[in-house]
Coordinates of C-alpha atoms in Angstrom, one line a residue:
X17 CA -20.7 -207.8 125.3
X18 CA -17.5 -208.4 127.1
X19 CA -14.8 -205.9 127.3
X20 CA -11.5 -206.8 125.6
X21 CA -8.7 -207.3 128.1
X22 CA -5.5 -205.4 127.6
X23 CA -2.1 -205.8 129.2
X24 CA 0.3 -203.1 130.0
X25 CA 3.9 -203.7 129.3
X26 CA 6.1 -202.8 132.3
X27 CA 8.6 -200.1 131.7
X28 CA 12.1 -201.4 131.1
X29 CA 14.9 -200.2 133.4
X30 CA 17.1 -199.8 130.4
X31 CA 14.8 -197.2 128.8
X32 CA 14.2 -194.6 131.5
X33 CA 12.6 -191.2 130.9
X34 CA 15.2 -188.8 129.4
X35 CA 15.0 -186.4 132.3
X36 CA 15.6 -189.1 135.0
X37 CA 19.2 -190.4 135.5
X38 CA 19.6 -194.2 135.5
X39 CA 20.4 -196.1 138.7
X40 CA 24.0 -196.6 137.4
X41 CA 24.4 -192.9 136.5
X42 CA 23.4 -192.0 140.1
X43 CA 26.3 -194.1 141.4
X44 CA 28.8 -192.0 139.3
X45 CA 31.5 -193.0 137.0
X46 CA 33.6 -195.9 138.2
X47 CA 37.4 -195.5 138.1
X48 CA 40.5 -196.3 140.2
X49 CA 42.8 -194.1 142.3
X50 CA 46.0 -194.5 144.2
X51 CA 44.4 -194.3 147.6
X52 CA 47.2 -192.0 148.9
X53 CA 46.1 -189.3 146.5
X54 CA 42.6 -189.0 148.1
X55 CA 41.5 -187.0 151.1
X56 CA 38.6 -187.3 153.5
X57 CA 35.7 -185.1 152.5
X58 CA 35.0 -182.3 155.0
X59 CA 31.3 -183.3 154.8
X60 CA 31.9 -187.0 155.6
X61 CA 29.6 -187.7 158.5
X62 CA 31.8 -190.2 160.3
X63 CA 34.1 -188.2 162.6
X64 CA 34.8 -190.9 165.2
X65 CA 35.6 -194.5 165.0
X66 CA 36.9 -194.3 161.4
X67 CA 40.2 -196.1 162.2
X68 CA 40.0 -199.5 160.4
X69 CA 40.3 -202.6 162.7
X70 CA 42.7 -205.5 162.3
X71 CA 40.2 -207.6 160.4
X72 CA 39.6 -204.9 157.7
X73 CA 43.3 -204.2 157.4
X74 CA 44.0 -207.9 156.9
X75 CA 41.2 -208.2 154.3
X76 CA 42.2 -205.2 152.2
X77 CA 45.9 -206.2 152.4
X78 CA 45.2 -209.6 150.9
X79 CA 42.3 -209.1 148.5
X80 CA 42.0 -205.3 148.1
X81 CA 38.9 -203.2 148.4
X82 CA 35.9 -205.3 147.1
X83 CA 33.3 -202.6 147.3
X84 CA 34.0 -199.2 145.6
X85 CA 34.0 -196.1 147.8
X86 CA 32.4 -192.8 146.7
X87 CA 34.3 -189.5 146.1
X88 CA 33.5 -186.1 144.7
X89 CA 35.7 -183.3 143.3
X90 CA 36.6 -180.6 145.9
X91 CA 37.3 -176.9 145.4
X92 CA 41.1 -177.4 145.7
X93 CA 41.2 -179.9 142.9
X94 CA 41.4 -183.0 145.1
X95 CA 38.9 -185.8 145.5
X96 CA 37.2 -186.2 148.8
X97 CA 35.9 -189.5 150.2
X98 CA 32.4 -189.1 151.5
X99 CA 31.4 -192.8 151.6
X100 CA 33.7 -195.7 152.6
X101 CA 36.2 -193.8 154.7
X102 CA 37.4 -196.9 156.6
X103 CA 37.9 -199.0 153.5
X104 CA 39.9 -196.1 152.0
X105 CA 42.0 -195.8 155.2
X106 CA 42.7 -199.5 155.0
X107 CA 43.7 -199.2 151.4
X108 CA 46.1 -196.3 152.3
X109 CA 47.7 -198.6 154.9
X110 CA 48.1 -201.4 152.3
X111 CA 49.5 -198.9 149.7
X112 CA 52.1 -197.5 152.1
X113 CA 53.3 -201.0 153.1
X114 CA 53.5 -202.1 149.5
X115 CA 55.5 -198.9 148.6
X116 CA 57.9 -199.5 151.5
X117 CA 58.6 -203.0 150.2
X118 CA 59.1 -201.8 146.7
X119 CA 55.9 -203.6 145.5
X120 CA 53.2 -202.3 143.1
X121 CA 50.8 -200.0 144.9
X122 CA 47.2 -201.5 144.8
X123 CA 44.6 -199.1 143.6
X124 CA 41.2 -198.5 145.1
X125 CA 37.9 -198.6 143.0
X126 CA 35.7 -195.5 143.4
X127 CA 32.6 -194.0 142.1
X128 CA 33.2 -190.3 141.2
X129 CA 30.2 -188.1 141.8
X130 CA 30.9 -185.0 139.6
X131 CA 27.3 -183.9 140.2
X132 CA 28.1 -183.3 143.9
X133 CA 31.0 -180.9 143.4
X134 CA 29.1 -178.0 144.9
X135 CA 26.2 -180.1 146.5
X136 CA 27.5 -180.2 150.1
X137 CA 24.0 -180.9 151.6
X138 CA 23.5 -183.9 149.3
X139 CA 27.0 -185.2 150.0
X140 CA 26.4 -185.0 153.7
X141 CA 23.0 -186.8 153.4
X142 CA 24.5 -189.7 151.4
X143 CA 27.3 -190.0 154.0
X144 CA 24.7 -190.2 156.8
X145 CA 22.8 -192.8 154.8
X146 CA 26.0 -194.9 154.4
X147 CA 26.7 -194.8 158.1
X148 CA 23.3 -195.1 159.7
X149 CA 21.1 -197.4 157.5
X150 CA 23.3 -200.5 157.6
X151 CA 23.1 -203.1 160.3
X152 CA 25.8 -205.5 161.4
X153 CA 25.3 -209.2 160.9
X154 CA 24.1 -211.1 164.0
X155 CA 26.6 -213.1 166.0
X156 CA 24.9 -216.3 164.9
X157 CA 25.2 -215.4 161.2
X158 CA 28.8 -214.4 161.4
X159 CA 29.8 -217.6 163.3
X160 CA 27.7 -219.8 161.1
X161 CA 29.3 -218.1 158.0
X162 CA 32.7 -218.9 159.3
X163 CA 31.7 -222.5 160.1
X164 CA 30.4 -222.9 156.5
X165 CA 33.6 -221.4 155.2
X166 CA 35.6 -224.0 157.1
X167 CA 33.5 -226.8 155.7
X168 CA 33.5 -225.5 152.1
X169 CA 37.2 -224.8 151.9
X170 CA 38.6 -226.9 149.0
X171 CA 41.9 -227.5 150.7
X172 CA 44.1 -226.4 153.7
X173 CA 45.7 -223.6 151.7
X174 CA 42.3 -222.2 150.8
X175 CA 41.2 -222.3 154.5
X176 CA 44.4 -220.6 155.6
X177 CA 43.8 -217.8 153.0
X178 CA 40.2 -217.4 154.2
X179 CA 41.3 -217.1 157.8
X180 CA 43.9 -214.5 156.8
X181 CA 41.4 -212.5 154.8
X182 CA 39.1 -212.4 157.8
X183 CA 41.9 -211.3 160.0
X184 CA 41.8 -214.4 162.3
X185 CA 44.0 -217.3 163.1
X186 CA 43.6 -220.7 161.4
X187 CA 42.6 -222.2 164.8
X188 CA 39.9 -219.6 165.2
X189 CA 38.3 -220.6 161.8
X190 CA 38.5 -224.2 162.9
X191 CA 36.8 -223.4 166.1
X192 CA 33.8 -221.7 164.3
X193 CA 32.3 -225.1 163.5
X194 CA 32.0 -226.0 167.2
X195 CA 31.0 -222.4 168.2
X196 CA 28.1 -222.6 165.8
X197 CA 26.6 -225.4 167.8
X198 CA 26.1 -223.1 170.9
X199 CA 22.5 -222.8 172.0
X200 CA 21.0 -219.2 171.6
X201 CA 21.2 -218.4 175.4
X202 CA 24.8 -219.5 175.7
X203 CA 25.8 -217.7 172.5
X204 CA 24.2 -214.5 173.7
X205 CA 26.0 -214.8 177.1
X206 CA 29.3 -215.7 175.5
X207 CA 29.3 -212.8 173.0
X208 CA 28.2 -210.5 175.8
X209 CA 31.4 -211.5 177.6
X210 CA 33.4 -210.7 174.4
X211 CA 34.5 -214.3 173.9
X212 CA 36.3 -214.9 170.7
X213 CA 35.7 -217.9 168.4
X214 CA 38.0 -220.2 170.2
X215 CA 36.6 -219.2 173.6
X216 CA 33.0 -219.7 172.3
X217 CA 34.0 -223.2 171.1
X218 CA 35.4 -224.0 174.6
X219 CA 32.1 -222.7 176.1
X220 CA 30.1 -224.9 173.7
X221 CA 31.9 -228.0 175.0
X222 CA 30.7 -227.3 178.5
X223 CA 27.5 -225.4 177.9
X224 CA 25.4 -227.9 179.9
X225 CA 27.2 -227.0 183.1
X226 CA 25.3 -224.2 185.0
X227 CA 27.0 -220.8 184.9
X228 CA 29.8 -222.1 182.7
X229 CA 30.0 -218.8 180.7
X230 CA 30.3 -216.7 183.9
X231 CA 33.0 -218.9 185.3
X232 CA 35.0 -218.8 182.1
X233 CA 34.5 -215.0 182.0
X234 CA 35.9 -214.8 185.6
X235 CA 38.9 -216.8 184.6
X236 CA 39.4 -214.7 181.4
X237 CA 39.4 -211.6 183.6
X238 CA 42.1 -213.0 185.8
X239 CA 44.1 -213.9 182.7
X240 CA 43.8 -210.3 181.5
X241 CA 45.5 -209.1 184.7
X242 CA 48.5 -211.4 184.1
X243 CA 51.5 -209.5 182.9
X244 CA 52.7 -212.5 180.9
X245 CA 49.5 -212.6 178.9
X246 CA 48.9 -216.4 179.6
X247 CA 45.6 -218.1 179.4
X248 CA 46.2 -220.3 182.4
X249 CA 43.1 -219.4 184.5
X250 CA 40.9 -220.0 181.5
X251 CA 42.4 -223.5 180.8
X252 CA 42.2 -224.5 184.5
X253 CA 38.6 -223.4 184.8
X254 CA 37.7 -225.2 181.5
X255 CA 39.4 -228.3 182.8
X256 CA 37.3 -228.0 186.1
X257 CA 34.1 -227.6 184.1
X258 CA 35.0 -230.7 182.0
X259 CA 35.6 -232.7 185.1
X260 CA 32.2 -231.7 186.4
X261 CA 30.6 -232.5 183.1
X262 CA 32.2 -236.0 183.1
X263 CA 30.9 -236.6 186.7
X264 CA 27.5 -235.3 185.7
X265 CA 27.3 -237.7 182.8
X266 CA 28.4 -240.6 185.0
X267 CA 25.6 -239.7 187.4
X268 CA 23.1 -239.5 184.6
X269 CA 24.2 -242.9 183.2
X270 CA 24.1 -244.5 186.6
X271 CA 20.6 -243.1 187.2
X272 CA 19.4 -244.4 183.9
X273 CA 20.9 -247.8 184.5
X274 CA 19.2 -248.0 187.9
X275 CA 15.8 -246.9 186.5
X276 CA 16.0 -249.3 183.7
X277 CA 16.7 -252.1 186.2
X278 CA 13.6 -251.1 188.1
X279 CA 15.4 -249.6 191.1
X280 CA 13.9 -246.6 192.7
X281 CA 16.3 -243.6 192.6
X282 CA 16.1 -241.4 195.7
X283 CA 16.7 -237.6 195.7
X284 CA 19.3 -236.0 197.9
X285 CA 18.8 -237.0 201.5
X286 CA 16.9 -234.6 203.8
X287 CA 17.0 -234.4 207.6
X288 CA 13.7 -236.3 208.2
X289 CA 14.3 -239.2 205.8
X290 CA 13.9 -242.6 207.3
X291 CA 16.0 -244.5 204.7
X292 CA 19.3 -246.1 205.6
X293 CA 22.2 -247.4 203.7
X294 CA 22.4 -251.2 203.3
X295 CA 25.9 -250.9 204.7
X296 CA 24.3 -249.8 208.0
X297 CA 21.8 -252.7 208.0
X298 CA 21.9 -256.4 208.8
X299 CA 19.4 -259.3 209.0
X300 CA 17.9 -260.4 212.3
X301 CA 20.7 -263.0 212.4
X302 CA 23.3 -260.3 212.1
X303 CA 24.2 -261.0 208.5
X304 CA 25.2 -258.1 206.2
X305 CA 22.6 -257.2 203.7
X306 CA 23.9 -257.1 200.1
X307 CA 22.3 -255.2 197.2
X308 CA 21.6 -258.4 195.4
X309 CA 19.8 -260.0 198.4
X310 CA 17.9 -256.8 199.1
X311 CA 16.6 -256.4 195.5
X312 CA 13.3 -258.1 196.4
X313 CA 12.6 -255.9 199.4
X314 CA 9.8 -253.4 199.0
X315 CA 12.1 -250.7 200.3
X316 CA 14.9 -251.3 197.8
X317 CA 16.3 -248.1 196.5
X318 CA 19.5 -246.3 195.6
X319 CA 21.1 -242.9 195.4
X320 CA 23.9 -241.9 193.0
X321 CA 26.9 -240.3 194.7
X322 CA 29.0 -237.5 193.3
X323 CA 31.3 -239.8 191.4
X324 CA 28.3 -241.6 189.7
X325 CA 28.4 -244.7 191.8
X326 CA 25.2 -246.2 193.1
X327 CA 24.7 -246.4 196.9
X328 CA 21.9 -248.8 197.9
X329 CA 19.4 -248.0 200.6
X330 CA 16.3 -249.4 202.3
X331 CA 13.6 -246.7 202.5
X332 CA 12.0 -248.1 205.7
X333 CA 14.3 -250.5 207.6
X334 CA 11.8 -250.9 210.6
X335 CA 8.9 -251.7 208.4
X336 CA 10.9 -254.4 206.5
X337 CA 12.4 -255.7 209.7
X338 CA 16.0 -254.9 209.1
X339 CA 18.4 -254.4 212.0
X340 CA 20.1 -251.0 212.2
X341 CA 23.7 -251.4 213.2
X342 CA 25.2 -248.9 215.6
X343 CA 24.5 -245.2 215.2
X344 CA 22.4 -244.9 212.1
X345 CA 24.1 -243.2 209.2
X346 CA 26.6 -241.4 211.5
X347 CA 28.6 -240.1 208.5
X348 CA 25.6 -238.4 207.0
X349 CA 24.1 -237.2 210.3
X350 CA 27.4 -235.6 211.3
X351 CA 27.5 -232.2 209.5
X352 CA 31.2 -231.9 210.1
X353 CA 31.9 -235.3 208.6
X354 CA 29.8 -234.4 205.5
X355 CA 31.7 -231.1 205.1
X356 CA 35.0 -232.9 205.4
X357 CA 34.0 -235.4 202.8
X358 CA 32.9 -232.6 200.4
X359 CA 36.2 -230.9 201.0
X360 CA 38.1 -234.1 200.1
X361 CA 36.0 -234.7 197.0
X362 CA 36.4 -231.1 195.8
X363 CA 40.2 -231.1 196.3
X364 CA 40.6 -234.5 194.6
X365 CA 38.6 -233.2 191.6
X366 CA 40.6 -230.0 191.5
X367 CA 43.8 -232.1 191.5
X368 CA 42.6 -234.2 188.5
X369 CA 41.5 -231.2 186.6
X370 CA 44.8 -229.4 187.2
X371 CA 46.8 -232.5 186.1
X372 CA 45.2 -232.5 182.7
X373 CA 46.2 -228.9 182.0
X374 CA 49.6 -229.4 183.6
X375 CA 50.4 -232.3 181.3
X376 CA 49.5 -230.3 178.3
X377 CA 52.0 -227.7 179.3
X378 CA 54.7 -230.3 179.9
X379 CA 54.1 -231.7 176.4
X380 CA 54.8 -228.3 175.0
X381 CA 57.8 -227.8 177.3
X382 CA 59.3 -231.1 175.9
X383 CA 59.2 -229.6 172.4
X384 CA 61.3 -226.5 173.0
X385 CA 64.9 -225.9 173.8
X386 CA 65.7 -226.7 177.4
X387 CA 66.2 -223.7 179.7
X388 CA 69.1 -223.5 182.2
X389 CA 66.6 -224.5 184.9
X390 CA 65.4 -227.5 182.9
X391 CA 69.0 -228.7 182.3
X392 CA 69.7 -228.3 186.0
X393 CA 66.6 -230.3 186.9
X394 CA 67.4 -233.1 184.4
X395 CA 71.1 -233.4 185.4
X396 CA 70.4 -233.3 189.1
X397 CA 67.6 -235.9 188.9
X398 CA 69.7 -238.3 186.9
X399 CA 73.2 -237.8 188.4
X400 CA 72.0 -237.7 192.0
X401 CA 69.3 -240.3 191.5
X402 CA 66.6 -238.1 192.9
X403 CA 63.8 -239.8 194.7
X404 CA 61.2 -239.5 191.9
X405 CA 63.7 -240.9 189.4
X406 CA 64.8 -243.7 191.8
X407 CA 61.2 -244.8 192.5
X408 CA 60.0 -244.4 188.9
X409 CA 61.1 -247.8 187.6
X410 CA 58.9 -249.4 190.3
X411 CA 55.8 -247.9 188.8
X412 CA 53.6 -250.0 186.6
X413 CA 54.9 -250.1 183.0
X414 CA 51.6 -248.8 181.5
X415 CA 51.4 -245.8 183.8
X416 CA 55.1 -245.0 183.5
X417 CA 55.3 -245.3 179.7
X418 CA 52.0 -243.6 179.0
X419 CA 53.2 -240.2 180.3
X420 CA 56.6 -240.5 178.5
X421 CA 54.8 -241.3 175.3
X422 CA 52.4 -238.4 175.8
X423 CA 55.1 -235.9 176.5
X424 CA 57.1 -236.9 173.5
X425 CA 54.1 -237.4 171.3
X426 CA 55.2 -241.0 170.6
X427 CA 53.0 -243.9 169.6
X428 CA 51.4 -246.0 172.4
X429 CA 54.2 -248.3 173.7
X430 CA 51.9 -250.7 175.5
X431 CA 52.9 -254.3 175.1
X432 CA 56.4 -253.6 173.6
X433 CA 59.5 -255.2 175.1
X434 CA 61.5 -252.0 174.3
X435 CA 58.7 -249.4 174.3
X436 CA 60.8 -246.5 173.1
X437 CA 63.4 -248.1 170.9
X438 CA 61.8 -246.6 167.7
X439 CA 61.5 -243.2 169.3
X440 CA 65.2 -243.2 170.3
X441 CA 66.2 -244.3 166.9
X442 CA 64.4 -241.6 165.0
X443 CA 65.1 -238.7 167.4
X444 CA 67.7 -236.3 166.1
X445 CA 70.6 -234.9 168.2
X446 CA 68.8 -231.6 168.7
X447 CA 65.7 -233.3 170.2
X448 CA 67.4 -235.9 172.4
X449 CA 67.5 -233.6 175.4
X450 CA 63.7 -233.6 175.2
X451 CA 63.5 -237.3 175.8
X452 CA 65.5 -236.9 179.0
X453 CA 63.2 -234.1 180.2
X454 CA 60.2 -236.2 179.3
X455 CA 61.5 -239.1 181.4
X456 CA 62.2 -236.8 184.4
X457 CA 58.9 -235.0 184.0
X458 CA 57.0 -238.4 184.0
X459 CA 58.9 -239.4 187.1
X460 CA 57.9 -236.2 189.0
X461 CA 54.3 -236.4 187.8
X462 CA 54.1 -239.9 189.1
X463 CA 54.9 -238.5 192.6
X464 CA 52.2 -235.8 192.6
X465 CA 49.1 -237.7 193.7
X466 CA 45.5 -236.5 194.0
X467 CA 46.1 -236.3 197.8
X468 CA 49.2 -234.1 197.7
X469 CA 47.1 -231.2 199.2
X470 CA 46.6 -233.1 202.4
X471 CA 50.2 -232.7 203.7
X472 CA 53.4 -230.8 203.1
X473 CA 54.7 -232.4 200.0
X474 CA 58.3 -231.2 199.2
X475 CA 58.4 -233.2 195.9
X476 CA 55.2 -231.7 194.6
X477 CA 56.4 -228.2 195.7
X478 CA 59.7 -228.5 193.9
X479 CA 58.1 -229.8 190.7
X480 CA 55.3 -227.2 190.6
X481 CA 57.7 -224.4 191.4
X482 CA 60.0 -225.5 188.5
X483 CA 57.0 -225.5 186.1
X484 CA 55.9 -222.1 187.3
X485 CA 59.4 -220.8 186.6
X486 CA 59.1 -222.2 183.0
X487 CA 56.0 -220.2 182.4
X488 CA 53.2 -222.4 183.7
X489 CA 50.5 -220.8 185.7
X490 CA 49.5 -222.7 188.8
X491 CA 45.9 -223.3 189.5
X492 CA 44.6 -222.1 192.9
X493 CA 44.7 -225.7 194.0
X494 CA 48.4 -226.2 193.0
X495 CA 49.3 -222.8 194.5
X496 CA 47.8 -224.0 197.8
X497 CA 50.0 -227.2 197.7
X498 CA 53.1 -225.0 197.2
X499 CA 52.2 -222.6 200.0
X500 CA 51.5 -225.5 202.4
X501 CA 54.8 -227.1 201.6
X502 CA 56.6 -223.7 202.2
X503 CA 54.8 -223.3 205.5
X504 CA 52.8 -220.3 204.4
X505 CA 49.2 -219.6 205.3
X506 CA 46.9 -221.4 203.0
X507 CA 43.3 -220.8 202.2
X508 CA 42.4 -224.3 201.2
X509 CA 40.3 -225.1 198.2
X510 CA 36.7 -225.4 199.4
X511 CA 33.8 -226.1 197.1
X512 CA 31.4 -224.5 199.6
X513 CA 33.1 -221.2 199.8
X514 CA 33.0 -218.9 196.7
X515 CA 35.8 -216.7 195.8
X516 CA 35.6 -212.9 195.9
X517 CA 33.1 -211.5 193.4
X518 CA 34.5 -209.9 190.3
X519 CA 33.2 -206.9 188.5
X520 CA 30.9 -207.8 185.7
X521 CA 30.6 -206.0 182.4
X522 CA 28.0 -203.2 182.2
X523 CA 25.0 -204.3 180.2
X524 CA 23.9 -202.4 177.1
X525 CA 20.4 -202.2 175.6
X526 CA 21.1 -203.2 172.1
X527 CA 23.8 -204.3 169.6
X528 CA 25.7 -201.5 167.9
X529 CA 24.7 -200.7 164.4
X530 CA 27.6 -199.8 162.2
X531 CA 28.4 -199.9 158.5
X532 CA 29.3 -203.4 157.5
X533 CA 33.0 -202.5 157.1
X534 CA 33.1 -202.3 160.9
X535 CA 34.6 -205.6 161.9
X536 CA 36.3 -206.0 165.3
X537 CA 39.2 -208.5 165.3
X538 CA 39.3 -208.6 169.1
X539 CA 42.4 -210.2 170.5
X540 CA 42.9 -212.8 167.7
X541 CA 46.3 -212.8 166.0
X542 CA 46.4 -212.2 162.3
X543 CA 46.5 -215.5 160.5
X544 CA 49.6 -216.7 158.7
X545 CA 50.0 -216.1 154.9
X546 CA 48.1 -218.6 152.8
X547 CA 49.9 -221.9 152.4
X548 CA 52.5 -221.1 155.0
X549 CA 52.8 -223.9 157.6
X550 CA 51.8 -223.1 161.1
X551 CA 54.6 -222.7 163.6
X552 CA 55.0 -225.2 166.4
X553 CA 53.5 -223.7 169.5
X554 CA 55.9 -222.5 172.2
X555 CA 55.5 -224.1 175.6
X556 CA 54.4 -220.9 177.2
X557 CA 51.4 -220.8 175.0
X558 CA 50.2 -224.2 176.2
X559 CA 47.1 -223.7 178.3
X560 CA 47.5 -223.1 182.0
X561 CA 45.4 -224.4 184.8
X562 CA 41.9 -223.2 185.8
X563 CA 40.7 -221.9 189.1
X564 CA 39.0 -224.3 191.4
X565 CA 35.6 -225.8 190.8
X566 CA 34.2 -223.8 193.7
X567 CA 31.0 -221.9 193.3
X568 CA 31.4 -218.7 191.6
X569 CA 30.5 -215.5 193.3
X570 CA 27.9 -213.0 192.3
X571 CA 24.9 -213.4 190.0
X572 CA 25.1 -213.8 186.3
X573 CA 24.0 -210.5 184.8
X574 CA 20.6 -210.5 183.1
X575 CA 22.0 -208.5 180.2
X576 CA 25.8 -208.9 179.9
X577 CA 27.6 -206.3 177.9
X578 CA 26.9 -206.7 174.2
X579 CA 30.4 -207.2 172.8
X580 CA 31.8 -208.1 169.5
X581 CA 32.3 -211.8 168.7
X582 CA 35.3 -213.0 166.7
X583 CA 35.3 -211.5 163.3
X584 CA 34.0 -214.2 161.0
X585 CA 32.1 -212.4 158.3
X586 CA 32.7 -213.4 154.7
X587 CA 35.1 -211.3 152.6
X588 CA 32.6 -208.9 151.3
X589 CA 30.8 -208.7 154.7
X590 CA 34.1 -207.8 156.3
X591 CA 34.5 -204.8 154.0
X592 CA 31.0 -203.6 153.6

């Protein structure tokens, strides 16, 4: 005879035993206070680090406190905050600012624990639980959250509001999408160097270049020592890294094309290699051997040079009966010649990288009121027909007009008989001086070649010195050009010689564990009010130039300092 099965009905939360308080009752009664009427509980466990950061202040100022604090009655009749001290302090700050402006004072929600009036031990225990048993979101989660917020924003006004609530700039929220694409190793290294969201996005764009994070950190440290608070070294280093990345991709593309064509690709040449360039070889009749004619030779091969161009070789000229002309591979055999070639390549690359950053600065400069020095430059160049301006009309139309269009943010004038007629027509009186500056700037830029570093170039010196006076930070390469022109000692840019090592951050064992309301804003500026248009950037905020593409000193630390990434948590996470 089988037993009858019975089921036990689970106890309902809404019907607890009479002697046990409900979960809601344990939280206390929910009410609101003017935050200025509260005091910190003497038994609040947090004694240090209670000051709210910029992100929390921004969040509370805009949307109020989203998670109630906890208070209890004190012996003197006041209410003491024993949980949520930082949220309360942020609410006090918001209340004082509102009162000063004559606006309504926002209240703060709070759970009142009347049962803890004389229970000091329990109040202290709960305060300790509040501050020790919560863990900060990971860097990956905060960055991914900000990226999703950028994607899910219904409109630009909503995105601006979200950025403001999180205590970050609008550009930082935009950068979160790219920063979220960082691989785990680079993200760990970048956050270890305390990179903000925009810096992490920059790192992501060049993460495939070895030691990119360390090189950017070195540039950031140099920027931190700049009294004018510019980001020139960062921008210059970033431009150098992008140049290297572009060259690397050209080499990879060239290598693939050669491989697909069935051409053997040789590694870097070593001392005992027998291969020779086709340019050093000829047939038995003394005829130059071309790559096309050599394609059927069993020794046909190629190397890809630093610029991504294929250089064709024969792996064994004697075996395949090629004649070696003159001294075999003199340029490669001569160590000094190889070093000189490397120096030329490094300087030319540095010149190209610096030019990109410099032109960004000039574009910003052409959008602000002309300084006295700028007016002097423009008037002198035009009235005295300075050499750069005199020679400028002889430059090719495309090159000449391209820079003028870029500096004025005009449409591409290519193919137009009067390329800037429309620009002149629509430019108001206040902006007309900018067109003159753009023209003079384009003329001077046309004079600063990649090889300006090879000799004393007075035009380059004058132009770079003017830009430096306007707030532009010269790259090391540009500074060397100026120094050489002024007859000063110059340590030339050399890709083989690293700069002096910089002090690296001390590593820490683990990420800090704080209550969720702990949110570092770092150096990010507070975002503009929701819906307010962004101000046009001043020229002195345009990126400056990076340090040279030389090898960086020192070793990358195994465990860089764990630092706070850009505050990108969602609204509630910001305040928890």
